[in-house]
Coordinates of C-alpha atoms in Angstrom, one line a residue:
M1 CA 10.0 -97.7 43.1
T2 CA 12.0 -97.6 40.0
S3 CA 13.5 -100.7 38.6
Q4 CA 16.9 -100.1 37.2
Q5 CA 18.1 -102.7 34.7
S6 CA 21.9 -103.3 34.7
T7 CA 23.6 -103.6 31.4
Q8 CA 24.7 -107.2 30.8
T9 CA 28.4 -107.3 29.7
M10 CA 30.8 -110.1 28.8
K11 CA 34.5 -110.5 28.4
P12 CA 35.9 -110.1 24.8
A13 CA 36.8 -113.8 24.8
T14 CA 33.2 -114.8 25.5
A15 CA 31.9 -112.4 22.8
A16 CA 34.5 -113.7 20.3
K17 CA 33.4 -117.3 21.0
K18 CA 29.7 -116.3 20.5
L19 CA 30.7 -114.5 17.2
G20 CA 32.7 -117.6 16.1
V21 CA 36.0 -115.6 15.6
Y22 CA 39.5 -116.0 16.9
L23 CA 40.0 -113.4 19.7
A24 CA 43.7 -112.7 18.9
A25 CA 42.7 -111.6 15.4
T26 CA 40.1 -109.1 16.5
P27 CA 40.9 -105.4 16.7
A28 CA 42.6 -104.1 19.8
E29 CA 39.6 -102.0 20.9
F30 CA 37.4 -105.2 20.8
R31 CA 40.0 -107.3 22.8
E32 CA 40.7 -104.6 25.4
G33 CA 37.1 -103.6 26.4
V34 CA 33.9 -105.3 27.5
V35 CA 31.0 -106.1 25.2
S36 CA 27.5 -105.5 26.2
R37 CA 24.6 -107.8 25.1
T38 CA 23.3 -104.9 23.0
E39 CA 26.7 -104.5 21.3
L40 CA 26.9 -108.2 20.7
N41 CA 23.5 -108.3 19.1
A42 CA 24.4 -105.3 16.9
L43 CA 27.6 -107.1 15.8
Q44 CA 25.6 -110.2 14.9
A45 CA 22.9 -108.3 13.1
D46 CA 25.1 -106.0 11.1
P47 CA 28.7 -107.1 11.3
P48 CA 31.4 -104.5 10.6
E49 CA 33.9 -105.1 7.9
W50 CA 36.6 -106.5 10.3
L51 CA 34.1 -109.2 11.5
R52 CA 32.9 -110.1 8.0
D53 CA 36.6 -110.4 6.9
L54 CA 37.5 -112.6 9.9
R55 CA 34.5 -114.9 9.3
R56 CA 35.4 -115.1 5.6
H57 CA 39.2 -115.5 5.7
G58 CA 40.1 -116.3 9.3
P59 CA 42.2 -117.2 11.2
H60 CA 39.4 -119.3 12.6
P61 CA 39.2 -120.7 16.2
R62 CA 39.4 -124.5 16.6
P63 CA 35.6 -125.1 16.9
V64 CA 35.1 -123.4 13.6
V65 CA 38.0 -125.2 11.9
A66 CA 36.6 -128.6 13.2
A67 CA 33.2 -127.8 11.8
K68 CA 34.5 -126.7 8.4
L69 CA 36.6 -129.9 8.2
G70 CA 33.7 -132.1 9.4
V71 CA 35.7 -133.5 12.4
S72 CA 35.6 -133.2 16.2
H73 CA 37.8 -130.9 18.2
S74 CA 39.6 -134.0 19.5
G75 CA 40.0 -135.2 15.9
L76 CA 41.8 -131.9 15.1
I77 CA 44.2 -132.5 18.0
R78 CA 44.8 -136.1 16.9
G79 CA 45.6 -134.7 13.5
G80 CA 48.2 -132.4 14.9
I81 CA 46.1 -129.2 14.3
T82 CA 46.5 -127.1 17.5
E83 CA 46.6 -123.6 16.0
P84 CA 43.9 -121.5 14.3
L85 CA 43.7 -121.9 10.6
T86 CA 42.8 -119.6 7.8
T87 CA 40.1 -120.4 5.3
E88 CA 42.8 -121.0 2.7
Q89 CA 44.6 -123.5 4.9
I90 CA 41.3 -125.3 5.6
E91 CA 40.5 -125.5 1.9
E92 CA 44.1 -126.8 1.2
L93 CA 43.5 -129.6 3.8
K94 CA 40.2 -130.5 2.1
R95 CA 42.0 -130.7 -1.3
E96 CA 44.9 -132.7 0.1
R97 CA 42.7 -135.1 2.1
P98 CA 45.4 -136.3 4.4
E99 CA 44.9 -139.8 6.0
W100 CA 44.1 -138.4 9.4
L101 CA 41.4 -136.1 8.0
E102 CA 39.7 -139.0 6.2
R103 CA 39.9 -141.2 9.3
E104 CA 38.5 -138.4 11.6
R105 CA 35.7 -137.7 9.1
A106 CA 34.7 -141.3 9.1
T107 CA 34.8 -141.4 12.9
Q108 CA 32.6 -138.3 13.1
A109 CA 30.2 -139.8 10.6
E110 CA 29.9 -142.9 12.8
V111 CA 29.3 -140.8 15.9
R112 CA 26.5 -138.8 14.1
K113 CA 24.9 -142.0 12.9
E114 CA 24.9 -143.5 16.4
A115 CA 23.5 -140.3 17.9
A116 CA 20.7 -140.4 15.3
R117 CA 20.0 -144.1 16.1
L118 CA 19.8 -143.3 19.8
R119 CA 17.5 -140.3 19.2
E120 CA 15.2 -142.5 17.0
K121 CA 15.2 -145.2 19.7
R122 CA 14.2 -142.7 22.4
A123 CA 11.5 -141.3 20.2
E124 CA 10.1 -144.8 19.6
Q125 CA 10.1 -145.6 23.3
G126 CA 8.3 -142.3 24.0
D127 CA 5.7 -143.2 21.3
D128 CA 5.1 -146.7 22.8
S129 CA 2.4 -145.5 25.2
G130 CA 0.3 -148.6 24.6
A131 CA -2.4 -146.7 22.6

């Protein structure tokens, strides 16, 4: 009995998400096909010029924009950012430091602080085994 392994494929949108790039900015041949797990691994290990350029200059998808600005996805929306941004636009926002960005960064810092506090508390409770 021969075991035949099927090639695992994904939609271009899924592959773009895993690569951290904005799908609409990828080449047509990427958007119109399917991507195998092997192809995705190859793109991650040795990115072609178009992928390096997209990662460097954008436009970037919202999760990447949020991470680069240090805010949540919801914070972007509250700040009126609903479209992908280029690296240049992100850097401009960082320089301008609009009020909404400062407010959302502070909120995100508080969220991280609380998450760390809860992790610590859970760790301490796990360590209290009565030894």
